Amino acid sequence: MKGKLTSSFAVTRPLKPVGDFLRRVLRRSNQRRADALPTAAPAPKRPDNGSDTERRLNFMLESVPVNLWSTDARLNITFSQGAGLNLIGTSGSDQVGMTLYEVLKSRDPGFTPLAAHLRALQGELVRYEVDWRGRSFETRVEPIRSADGHISGTVGIAIDITDRKTLYDALQKQNVYFASLFESAPEAIAILDEHDRIMRINGQFGALFGYTEDDAVGKDINALIVPEELAEEGVSLCTKVAAGEGIRAESLRRHKDGHSFWVSISATRFSAGDEPGKVYAMYQDISARKRAEDDLRALLMVDELTGLPNRRAFITLSEQRLKLAVRMERDVLMIFIDVDHLKYINDTWGHLAGDRALIDTARVLTESCREADIIARLGGDEFVALMIVDSDQTAELVCERIKARVDAHNLETPRGHPLSLSVGATRTKSEGTMLADLLAQADTALYEQKRGRGRPQALSR
């Protein structure tokens, strides 16, 4: 048996109503012994005003796991009753007439249950918890006083709290597990109240966003980590969660030092009992993944050999450039370029020479056009350029500039085969123009040149 005294203080009155009940029980026991002796005349029977209380207490003692006992001043047990005795494999009749020393099997004054009774005999009320025969009890012992205030014994009550303690221990273990999982989780976690204020964060949240718990607790989550330009988005997400919707999103969030980075967000609402709903929000840094996606996207949009945008990128960029030209009320110029005799170069000089011809073409076009112009390799030997032009930038002028740059290249970089390009161009109003129509018109102009009309062809309308 082990126990621990948790509190004690002097008392001047016995435990109520247990003390009154015990006194009545003891009086009635004495009365029964007196009734067994011969008397001159029977005493008139007095009404028992405490019978209802006794019935209620008797019912309690027989139906709930409670032990109730009393001792005299020598710690002889004078009364013992309660359904709790059955849980430890004994009964009140087994204990009445024994001393407390015999029941406890100890005379050690430091032994918690014995110490509690000795202190009760000194006038104190003592509370303690004790484990006895595999059960746990919450116990209270206090003195019994006679009418003149003299301490005549003790009275005690023990409530079996084994199930409650087991449940409490289980909850404590769950709390420990939760705290361990909460702190060791690889995601940044914040628990929010019903007003989107932070109640708790884990260590990873501090590592990810740069805030200590003192910095974060009590702050509005949106004011703390949502960039100003995304404030409306942050409020919208919180509103959805408050309505019971679980969310998963990817967005930018702000570090304490001010820089923003990509995170995945997962949030759900939960509640305990009648408490207002809380929010469990998790954040994970996905900046590396976003960079990888951007790199992959860039690779998918770039011609690996020349470094120019590929067909996919050209279509995307050109659609945007056409919209810009409409707003600026400017014309657009589409140029189609074809590398002449590429198959012959590959067959005669090798594919490495053919690759050099394609790379040279990309360089010539880049040097012939402005930085704002879109130049792309559509595939094979075909290149294209789209320009927003002023009134003095005619298709013929741009085509001549490309031809001059090709001639200069052949002089500056002599190879076994000269670089030769066929060029077709079309200039048109941007308003109402479709990209596919521009490509078709430029391709027609290129085809006309390839049929041998002698100089770069340009179409205008």
CSV table of C-alpha atoms in Angstrom, one decimal:
chain,number,residue,atom,x,y,z
A,1,MET,CA,0.0,0.0,0.0
A,2,LYS,CA,1.3,3.4,-0.8
A,3,GLY,CA,-0.2,6.9,-0.4
A,4,LYS,CA,0.5,10.5,-0.1
A,5,LEU,CA,-0.9,13.1,2.3
A,6,THR,CA,-2.0,16.1,0.2
A,7,SER,CA,-3.4,18.5,2.8
A,8,SER,CA,-4.3,18.8,6.4
A,9,PHE,CA,-5.7,21.5,8.7
A,10,ALA,CA,-7.3,21.7,12.2
A,11,VAL,CA,-11.1,21.2,12.4
A,12,THR,CA,-13.5,21.9,15.2
A,13,ARG,CA,-16.5,20.0,13.8
A,14,PRO,CA,-16.9,16.4,12.5
A,15,LEU,CA,-17.6,15.6,8.8
A,16,LYS,CA,-21.2,16.3,7.9
A,17,PRO,CA,-23.4,14.5,7.3
A,18,VAL,CA,-21.2,11.4,7.6
A,19,GLY,CA,-20.2,12.3,11.1
A,20,ASP,CA,-23.8,12.7,12.2
A,21,PHE,CA,-24.7,9.4,10.5
A,22,LEU,CA,-21.9,7.6,12.3
A,23,ARG,CA,-22.9,9.0,15.7
A,24,ARG,CA,-26.5,7.9,15.1
A,25,VAL,CA,-25.3,4.4,14.1
A,26,LEU,CA,-23.1,4.2,17.2
A,27,ARG,CA,-26.0,5.4,19.4
A,28,ARG,CA,-28.4,2.9,17.9
A,29,SER,CA,-25.8,0.1,18.4
A,30,ASN,CA,-25.4,1.1,22.1
A,31,GLN,CA,-29.2,1.3,22.4
A,32,ARG,CA,-29.6,-2.3,21.1
A,33,ARG,CA,-27.1,-3.5,23.7
A,34,ALA,CA,-29.1,-1.6,26.4
A,35,ASP,CA,-32.3,-3.1,25.2
A,36,ALA,CA,-31.0,-6.5,25.8
A,37,LEU,CA,-30.8,-5.8,29.6
A,38,PRO,CA,-33.9,-6.1,31.9
A,39,THR,CA,-35.5,-2.7,32.7
A,40,ALA,CA,-38.4,-1.6,34.9
A,41,ALA,CA,-40.4,0.0,32.2
A,42,PRO,CA,-39.8,0.5,28.4
A,43,ALA,CA,-38.7,4.0,27.5
A,44,PRO,CA,-41.0,5.9,25.1
A,45,LYS,CA,-39.8,5.6,21.5
A,46,ARG,CA,-38.6,8.9,20.1
A,47,PRO,CA,-39.1,9.7,16.4
A,48,ASP,CA,-35.9,9.5,14.4
A,49,ASN,CA,-35.7,12.7,12.4
A,50,GLY,CA,-32.6,11.4,10.6
A,51,SER,CA,-34.1,8.3,9.1
A,52,ASP,CA,-34.3,9.8,5.5
A,53,THR,CA,-30.6,10.8,5.7
A,54,GLU,CA,-29.7,7.3,6.9
A,55,ARG,CA,-31.6,5.6,4.1
A,56,ARG,CA,-29.9,7.8,1.5
A,57,LEU,CA,-26.5,7.2,3.1
A,58,ASN,CA,-27.1,3.5,3.4
A,59,PHE,CA,-28.1,3.4,-0.3
A,60,MET,CA,-24.9,5.3,-1.2
A,61,LEU,CA,-22.8,3.0,0.8
A,62,GLU,CA,-24.2,-0.1,-0.7
A,63,SER,CA,-24.4,1.1,-4.4
A,64,VAL,CA,-21.3,3.2,-5.0
A,65,PRO,CA,-17.6,2.3,-4.5
A,66,VAL,CA,-17.3,4.1,-1.1
A,67,ASN,CA,-15.8,2.8,2.1
A,68,LEU,CA,-16.9,4.4,5.4
A,69,TRP,CA,-15.4,3.6,8.8
A,70,SER,CA,-14.9,4.9,12.3
A,71,THR,CA,-12.4,4.1,15.1
A,72,ASP,CA,-12.3,4.9,18.8
A,73,ALA,CA,-9.5,6.9,20.4
A,74,ARG,CA,-7.4,3.7,20.5
A,75,LEU,CA,-7.9,3.1,16.8
A,76,ASN,CA,-10.1,0.1,17.3
A,77,ILE,CA,-12.5,-0.1,14.3
A,78,THR,CA,-16.0,0.4,15.5
A,79,PHE,CA,-17.8,0.7,12.2
A,80,SER,CA,-17.0,-0.3,8.6
A,81,GLN,CA,-19.4,-0.4,5.7
A,82,GLY,CA,-19.5,0.3,1.9
A,83,ALA,CA,-19.6,-1.3,-1.5
A,84,GLY,CA,-16.0,-0.3,-2.0
A,85,LEU,CA,-14.9,-3.0,0.4
A,86,ASN,CA,-16.0,-5.7,-2.0
A,87,LEU,CA,-13.6,-4.3,-4.6
A,88,ILE,CA,-10.6,-5.1,-2.3
A,89,GLY,CA,-11.9,-8.5,-1.3
A,90,THR,CA,-13.1,-7.8,2.2
A,91,SER,CA,-16.2,-6.7,4.2
A,92,GLY,CA,-17.2,-4.5,7.1
A,93,SER,CA,-17.8,-7.4,9.4
A,94,ASP,CA,-14.3,-8.6,8.8
A,95,GLN,CA,-12.8,-5.4,10.1
A,96,VAL,CA,-15.1,-4.3,13.0
A,97,GLY,CA,-13.4,-5.3,16.3
A,98,MET,CA,-9.9,-5.2,14.8
A,99,THR,CA,-7.5,-2.4,15.4
A,100,LEU,CA,-6.4,-0.2,12.5
A,101,TYR,CA,-2.9,-1.5,13.0
A,102,GLU,CA,-4.1,-5.0,12.3
A,103,VAL,CA,-6.1,-4.0,9.2
A,104,LEU,CA,-3.1,-1.9,7.8
A,105,LYS,CA,-0.6,-4.5,9.0
A,106,SER,CA,1.7,-1.7,10.1
A,107,ARG,CA,2.6,0.3,13.2
A,108,ASP,CA,4.8,2.7,11.4
A,109,PRO,CA,3.6,6.2,12.3
A,110,GLY,CA,5.0,7.5,9.0
A,111,PHE,CA,2.8,5.1,7.0
A,112,THR,CA,0.3,7.4,5.2
A,113,PRO,CA,-3.1,5.9,6.3
A,114,LEU,CA,-1.9,5.4,9.9
A,115,ALA,CA,-0.3,8.9,10.0
A,116,ALA,CA,-3.6,10.4,8.8
A,117,HIS,CA,-5.6,8.7,11.7
A,118,LEU,CA,-3.0,9.8,14.2
A,119,ARG,CA,-3.2,13.4,13.0
A,120,ALA,CA,-7.0,13.1,13.1
A,121,LEU,CA,-6.8,12.2,16.8
A,122,GLN,CA,-4.9,15.4,17.2
A,123,GLY,CA,-7.8,17.4,15.7
A,124,GLU,CA,-6.8,17.6,12.0
A,125,LEU,CA,-8.7,16.9,8.9
A,126,VAL,CA,-6.5,14.9,6.5
A,127,ARG,CA,-6.9,14.1,2.9
A,128,TYR,CA,-4.7,11.7,1.0
A,129,GLU,CA,-4.7,9.2,-1.9
A,130,VAL,CA,-3.7,5.6,-1.4
A,131,ASP,CA,-3.3,2.5,-3.5
A,132,TRP,CA,-4.5,-0.6,-1.7
A,133,ARG,CA,-4.9,-4.1,-3.0
A,134,GLY,CA,-4.7,-3.0,-6.7
A,135,ARG,CA,-7.3,-0.2,-6.2
A,136,SER,CA,-6.8,3.6,-5.8
A,137,PHE,CA,-8.7,5.5,-3.2
A,138,GLU,CA,-9.2,9.2,-2.5
A,139,THR,CA,-9.5,9.3,1.3
A,140,ARG,CA,-10.5,11.8,4.0
A,141,VAL,CA,-10.1,11.3,7.8
A,142,GLU,CA,-11.2,13.6,10.6
A,143,PRO,CA,-11.8,13.5,14.3
A,144,ILE,CA,-15.1,12.6,16.0
A,145,ARG,CA,-15.8,14.8,19.0
A,146,SER,CA,-18.2,14.3,21.9
A,147,ALA,CA,-20.6,16.9,23.0
A,148,ASP,CA,-18.0,18.5,25.3
A,149,GLY,CA,-15.5,18.7,22.4
A,150,HIS,CA,-13.4,15.8,23.5
A,151,ILE,CA,-11.9,13.7,20.6
A,152,SER,CA,-13.4,10.3,21.0
A,153,GLY,CA,-12.2,8.7,17.7
A,154,THR,CA,-11.9,9.2,14.0
A,155,VAL,CA,-14.2,8.9,11.0
A,156,GLY,CA,-13.0,8.2,7.5
A,157,ILE,CA,-14.4,7.9,4.0
A,158,ALA,CA,-12.6,6.5,0.9
A,159,ILE,CA,-13.9,6.8,-2.6
A,160,ASP,CA,-12.6,4.3,-5.2
A,161,ILE,CA,-11.1,6.4,-8.0
A,162,THR,CA,-9.4,3.5,-9.8
A,163,ASP,CA,-11.4,3.9,-13.0
A,164,ARG,CA,-11.1,7.7,-12.9
A,165,LYS,CA,-7.4,7.5,-12.3
A,166,THR,CA,-6.9,5.0,-15.1
A,167,LEU,CA,-8.8,7.3,-17.5
A,168,TYR,CA,-6.8,10.2,-16.3
A,169,ASP,CA,-3.5,8.3,-16.7
A,170,ALA,CA,-4.7,7.3,-20.2
A,171,LEU,CA,-5.5,10.9,-21.1
A,172,GLN,CA,-2.2,12.0,-19.7
A,173,LYS,CA,-0.4,9.5,-21.9
A,174,GLN,CA,-2.4,10.7,-24.9
A,175,ASN,CA,-1.5,14.3,-24.1
A,176,VAL,CA,2.2,13.3,-23.9
A,177,TYR,CA,1.9,11.4,-27.2
A,178,PHE,CA,0.1,14.4,-28.8
A,179,ALA,CA,2.7,16.8,-27.4
A,180,SER,CA,5.5,14.6,-28.8
A,181,LEU,CA,3.8,14.3,-32.2
A,182,PHE,CA,3.0,18.0,-32.2
A,183,GLU,CA,6.6,19.1,-31.5
A,184,SER,CA,8.3,16.5,-33.7
A,185,ALA,CA,6.0,16.9,-36.7
A,186,PRO,CA,7.9,17.8,-39.9
A,187,GLU,CA,5.2,20.3,-40.7
A,188,ALA,CA,4.8,23.8,-39.1
A,189,ILE,CA,1.6,23.6,-37.0
A,190,ALA,CA,-0.4,26.4,-35.4
A,191,ILE,CA,-3.6,26.0,-33.4
A,192,LEU,CA,-6.0,28.9,-33.8
A,193,ASP,CA,-9.0,30.0,-31.7
A,194,GLU,CA,-12.3,31.0,-33.2
A,195,HIS,CA,-11.0,34.5,-34.0
A,196,ASP,CA,-8.0,33.2,-36.0
A,197,ARG,CA,-5.6,34.1,-33.2
A,198,ILE,CA,-2.7,31.7,-32.5
A,199,MET,CA,-3.1,29.6,-29.4
A,200,ARG,CA,-0.1,27.4,-29.8
A,201,ILE,CA,2.7,26.7,-32.3
A,202,ASN,CA,5.2,23.9,-32.6
A,203,GLY,CA,9.0,24.2,-33.0
A,204,GLN,CA,8.8,23.7,-36.8
A,205,PHE,CA,6.5,26.7,-37.1
A,206,GLY,CA,9.1,28.8,-35.4
A,207,ALA,CA,11.8,27.4,-37.6
A,208,LEU,CA,9.8,28.0,-40.8
A,209,PHE,CA,8.5,31.5,-40.0
A,210,GLY,CA,11.1,32.8,-37.6
A,211,TYR,CA,8.8,33.5,-34.7
A,212,THR,CA,9.1,32.3,-31.1
A,213,GLU,CA,6.0,31.2,-29.2
A,214,ASP,CA,6.0,34.5,-27.3
A,215,ASP,CA,6.1,36.3,-30.6
A,216,ALA,CA,3.2,34.3,-32.1
A,217,VAL,CA,0.7,33.4,-29.4
A,218,GLY,CA,-2.2,35.8,-29.3
A,219,LYS,CA,-1.5,37.2,-32.8
A,220,ASP,CA,-3.8,37.0,-35.7
A,221,ILE,CA,-2.4,34.4,-38.1
A,222,ASN,CA,-3.1,36.5,-41.2
A,223,ALA,CA,-1.5,39.6,-39.8
A,224,LEU,CA,1.6,37.5,-38.8
A,225,ILE,CA,2.4,35.5,-41.9
A,226,VAL,CA,0.2,36.5,-44.8
A,227,PRO,CA,1.8,39.1,-47.2
A,228,GLU,CA,-0.2,42.3,-47.5
A,229,GLU,CA,-1.0,41.7,-51.1
A,230,LEU,CA,-2.6,38.3,-50.2
A,231,ALA,CA,-4.6,39.6,-47.2
A,232,GLU,CA,-7.9,39.0,-48.9
A,233,GLU,CA,-6.9,35.4,-49.7
A,234,GLY,CA,-5.9,34.8,-46.1
A,235,VAL,CA,-9.2,36.0,-44.8
A,236,SER,CA,-11.1,33.9,-47.4
A,237,LEU,CA,-9.3,30.7,-46.3
A,238,CYS,CA,-10.0,31.4,-42.6
A,239,THR,CA,-13.7,32.0,-43.4
A,240,LYS,CA,-14.0,28.7,-45.3
A,241,VAL,CA,-12.4,26.8,-42.4
A,242,ALA,CA,-14.6,28.5,-39.8
A,243,ALA,CA,-17.6,27.3,-41.9
A,244,GLY,CA,-16.4,23.7,-41.4
A,245,GLU,CA,-14.6,23.3,-44.7
A,246,GLY,CA,-11.3,21.5,-44.7
A,247,ILE,CA,-8.8,23.3,-47.0
A,248,ARG,CA,-5.7,22.5,-49.0
A,249,ALA,CA,-4.0,25.2,-50.8
A,250,GLU,CA,-0.6,26.5,-52.0
A,251,SER,CA,0.3,30.1,-51.6
A,252,LEU,CA,3.0,32.6,-50.5
A,253,ARG,CA,3.5,33.3,-46.8
A,254,ARG,CA,5.8,35.8,-45.1
A,255,HIS,CA,8.8,35.1,-42.9
A,256,LYS,CA,9.5,37.3,-39.9
A,257,ASP,CA,12.3,39.0,-41.8
A,258,GLY,CA,9.9,40.0,-44.5
A,259,HIS,CA,10.7,37.7,-47.4
A,260,SER,CA,7.9,35.5,-48.9
A,261,PHE,CA,8.1,31.9,-49.8
A,262,TRP,CA,5.8,29.2,-51.1
A,263,VAL,CA,4.0,26.9,-48.6
A,264,SER,CA,1.4,24.2,-48.8
A,265,ILE,CA,-1.5,24.9,-46.4
A,266,SER,CA,-3.8,22.3,-44.8
A,267,ALA,CA,-6.3,23.4,-42.2
A,268,THR,CA,-9.3,21.9,-40.5
A,269,ARG,CA,-11.7,22.9,-37.8
A,270,PHE,CA,-12.2,20.9,-34.6
A,271,SER,CA,-13.9,21.3,-31.3
A,272,ALA,CA,-14.0,19.8,-27.8
A,273,GLY,CA,-17.3,19.6,-26.0
A,274,ASP,CA,-19.0,23.0,-25.8
A,275,GLU,CA,-15.9,25.0,-26.4
A,276,PRO,CA,-15.8,27.3,-29.4
A,277,GLY,CA,-14.3,25.7,-32.5
A,278,LYS,CA,-10.5,25.7,-33.0
A,279,VAL,CA,-8.5,25.4,-36.2
A,280,TYR,CA,-5.6,23.0,-36.7
A,281,ALA,CA,-3.4,24.5,-39.5
A,282,MET,CA,-0.3,22.9,-41.0
A,283,TYR,CA,2.3,24.6,-43.3
A,284,GLN,CA,5.1,23.0,-45.3
A,285,ASP,CA,7.8,24.8,-47.2
A,286,ILE,CA,7.5,23.9,-50.9
A,287,SER,CA,9.9,26.6,-52.2
A,288,ALA,CA,12.3,23.9,-53.6
A,289,ARG,CA,9.5,22.1,-55.4
A,290,LYS,CA,8.2,25.4,-56.9
A,291,ARG,CA,11.7,26.2,-58.1
A,292,ALA,CA,12.0,22.7,-59.6
A,293,GLU,CA,8.6,23.2,-61.3
A,294,ASP,CA,9.7,26.6,-62.7
A,295,ASP,CA,12.9,25.0,-63.9
A,296,LEU,CA,11.0,22.2,-65.5
A,297,ARG,CA,8.5,24.6,-67.0
A,298,ALA,CA,11.4,26.6,-68.4
A,299,LEU,CA,12.9,23.5,-69.9
A,300,LEU,CA,9.6,22.6,-71.5
A,301,MET,CA,9.5,26.2,-73.0
A,302,VAL,CA,13.1,26.4,-74.3
A,303,ASP,CA,14.7,24.8,-77.3
A,304,GLU,CA,17.6,22.8,-75.8
A,305,LEU,CA,20.0,23.3,-78.7
A,306,THR,CA,19.6,27.1,-79.5
A,307,GLY,CA,18.3,28.4,-76.1
A,308,LEU,CA,15.5,30.1,-77.9
A,309,PRO,CA,11.8,29.7,-76.8
A,310,ASN,CA,10.3,26.6,-78.4
A,311,ARG,CA,6.9,26.4,-80.2
A,312,ARG,CA,4.9,26.0,-77.0
A,313,ALA,CA,6.6,29.1,-75.5
A,314,PHE,CA,6.2,31.1,-78.7
A,315,ILE,CA,2.5,30.6,-78.9
A,316,THR,CA,2.1,31.6,-75.2
A,317,LEU,CA,4.3,34.6,-75.5
A,318,SER,CA,2.9,35.8,-78.8
A,319,GLU,CA,-0.7,35.7,-77.6
A,320,GLN,CA,0.3,38.1,-74.8
A,321,ARG,CA,2.3,40.3,-77.2
A,322,LEU,CA,-0.7,40.6,-79.6
A,323,LYS,CA,-2.8,41.8,-76.7
A,324,LEU,CA,-0.2,44.4,-75.8
A,325,ALA,CA,0.0,45.6,-79.4
A,326,VAL,CA,-3.8,46.0,-79.5
A,327,ARG,CA,-3.6,48.2,-76.3
A,328,MET,CA,-0.7,50.2,-77.8
A,329,GLU,CA,-2.6,50.5,-81.2
A,330,ARG,CA,0.5,49.3,-83.0
A,331,ASP,CA,1.1,47.0,-86.0
A,332,VAL,CA,2.8,43.6,-85.7
A,333,LEU,CA,5.3,42.0,-87.9
A,334,MET,CA,5.7,38.2,-88.2
A,335,ILE,CA,8.8,36.8,-89.8
A,336,PHE,CA,9.3,33.1,-90.8
A,337,ILE,CA,12.9,31.9,-91.3
A,338,ASP,CA,14.1,28.7,-92.8
A,339,VAL,CA,17.7,27.4,-92.7
A,340,ASP,CA,18.6,26.5,-96.3
A,341,HIS,CA,20.1,23.1,-97.2
A,342,LEU,CA,20.2,21.8,-93.6
A,343,LYS,CA,19.7,18.2,-94.8
A,344,TYR,CA,22.6,18.6,-97.2
A,345,ILE,CA,24.8,20.0,-94.3
A,346,ASN,CA,23.9,17.1,-92.1
A,347,ASP,CA,24.5,14.5,-94.8
A,348,THR,CA,27.8,16.0,-96.0
A,349,TRP,CA,29.4,17.6,-93.0
A,350,GLY,CA,27.7,15.7,-90.2
A,351,HIS,CA,25.0,16.5,-87.7
A,352,LEU,CA,27.3,18.5,-85.5
A,353,ALA,CA,27.8,20.9,-88.4
A,354,GLY,CA,24.0,21.0,-88.8
A,355,ASP,CA,23.6,21.8,-85.1
A,356,ARG,CA,26.2,24.6,-85.6
A,357,ALA,CA,24.1,26.0,-88.4
A,358,LEU,CA,21.0,26.1,-86.2
A,359,ILE,CA,23.0,27.8,-83.4
A,360,ASP,CA,24.4,30.3,-85.8
A,361,THR,CA,20.9,31.1,-87.1
A,362,ALA,CA,19.7,31.7,-83.5
A,363,ARG,CA,22.6,34.1,-82.9
A,364,VAL,CA,22.0,36.0,-86.2
A,365,LEU,CA,18.3,36.5,-85.5
A,366,THR,CA,19.0,37.6,-81.9
A,367,GLU,CA,21.5,40.2,-83.2
A,368,SER,CA,19.1,41.3,-85.9
A,369,CYS,CA,16.1,41.9,-83.6
A,370,ARG,CA,15.4,43.9,-80.5
A,371,GLU,CA,15.4,42.5,-77.0
A,372,ALA,CA,11.6,43.0,-76.8
A,373,ASP,CA,11.0,40.9,-80.0
A,374,ILE,CA,10.0,37.3,-79.6
A,375,ILE,CA,12.3,34.9,-81.5
A,376,ALA,CA,11.7,31.1,-81.3
A,377,ARG,CA,12.6,27.9,-83.0
A,378,LEU,CA,9.5,26.1,-84.1
A,379,GLY,CA,11.4,22.9,-84.8
A,380,GLY,CA,13.7,21.3,-87.4
A,381,ASP,CA,15.1,24.1,-89.6
A,382,GLU,CA,12.2,26.6,-88.9
A,383,PHE,CA,12.5,29.8,-86.9
A,384,VAL,CA,10.0,32.6,-86.3
A,385,ALA,CA,10.0,36.1,-84.9
A,386,LEU,CA,7.2,38.4,-83.8
A,387,MET,CA,7.7,42.2,-83.4
A,388,ILE,CA,5.6,45.2,-82.4
A,389,VAL,CA,6.6,47.8,-85.0
A,390,ASP,CA,6.5,51.5,-85.6
A,391,SER,CA,5.4,53.0,-88.9
A,392,ASP,CA,9.0,53.1,-90.3
A,393,GLN,CA,9.8,49.4,-89.6
A,394,THR,CA,8.6,47.7,-92.8
A,395,ALA,CA,8.8,44.0,-93.4
A,396,GLU,CA,11.3,44.6,-96.2
A,397,LEU,CA,13.6,46.6,-93.9
A,398,VAL,CA,13.7,43.9,-91.3
A,399,CYS,CA,14.3,41.2,-93.8
A,400,GLU,CA,17.1,43.1,-95.3
A,401,ARG,CA,18.7,43.6,-91.9
A,402,ILE,CA,18.6,39.8,-91.3
A,403,LYS,CA,20.2,39.2,-94.7
A,404,ALA,CA,23.0,41.7,-94.0
A,405,ARG,CA,23.7,40.1,-90.6
A,406,VAL,CA,23.9,36.6,-92.3
A,407,ASP,CA,26.5,38.0,-94.8
A,408,ALA,CA,28.5,39.5,-91.9
A,409,HIS,CA,28.4,36.2,-90.1
A,410,ASN,CA,29.7,34.3,-93.0
A,411,LEU,CA,32.6,36.7,-93.3
A,412,GLU,CA,33.3,36.7,-89.5
A,413,THR,CA,32.9,32.9,-89.1
A,414,PRO,CA,34.1,31.1,-92.2
A,415,ARG,CA,32.9,27.5,-92.3
A,416,GLY,CA,33.1,24.8,-95.0
A,417,HIS,CA,29.5,25.8,-95.9
A,418,PRO,CA,28.0,29.3,-95.7
A,419,LEU,CA,24.9,30.1,-93.7
A,420,SER,CA,21.9,30.7,-95.9
A,421,LEU,CA,18.4,31.7,-94.7
A,422,SER,CA,15.1,32.0,-96.5
A,423,VAL,CA,12.9,34.7,-94.9
A,424,GLY,CA,9.2,35.5,-95.3
A,425,ALA,CA,7.4,38.3,-93.5
A,426,THR,CA,4.0,39.8,-93.1
A,427,ARG,CA,3.0,43.0,-91.4
A,428,THR,CA,-0.6,43.7,-90.2
A,429,LYS,CA,-2.8,45.6,-87.8
A,430,SER,CA,-2.9,43.9,-84.4
A,431,GLU,CA,-6.6,44.6,-83.9
A,432,GLY,CA,-8.6,41.5,-84.8
A,433,THR,CA,-5.5,39.5,-85.9
A,434,MET,CA,-5.2,35.9,-85.0
A,435,LEU,CA,-1.7,34.3,-84.4
A,436,ALA,CA,-2.5,31.4,-86.6
A,437,ASP,CA,-3.3,33.8,-89.5
A,438,LEU,CA,0.0,35.6,-89.0
A,439,LEU,CA,1.9,32.3,-89.1
A,440,ALA,CA,0.1,31.2,-92.2
A,441,GLN,CA,0.8,34.5,-94.0
A,442,ALA,CA,4.5,34.5,-93.1
A,443,ASP,CA,4.8,30.9,-94.1
A,444,THR,CA,3.3,31.8,-97.5
A,445,ALA,CA,5.8,34.6,-98.0
A,446,LEU,CA,8.6,32.2,-97.1
A,447,TYR,CA,7.3,29.7,-99.6
A,448,GLU,CA,7.3,32.3,-102.3
A,449,GLN,CA,10.9,33.1,-101.7
A,450,LYS,CA,11.9,29.4,-101.7
A,451,ARG,CA,10.3,29.2,-105.2
A,452,GLY,CA,13.1,31.4,-106.4
A,453,ARG,CA,11.8,35.0,-106.6
A,454,GLY,CA,15.3,36.2,-105.8
A,455,ARG,CA,14.9,38.3,-102.6
A,456,PRO,CA,13.1,38.0,-99.3
A,457,GLN,CA,9.4,38.3,-99.7
A,458,ALA,CA,7.3,40.6,-97.5
A,459,LEU,CA,3.5,40.8,-97.4
A,460,SER,CA,1.6,43.8,-96.1
A,461,ARG,CA,-2.1,44.6,-95.7
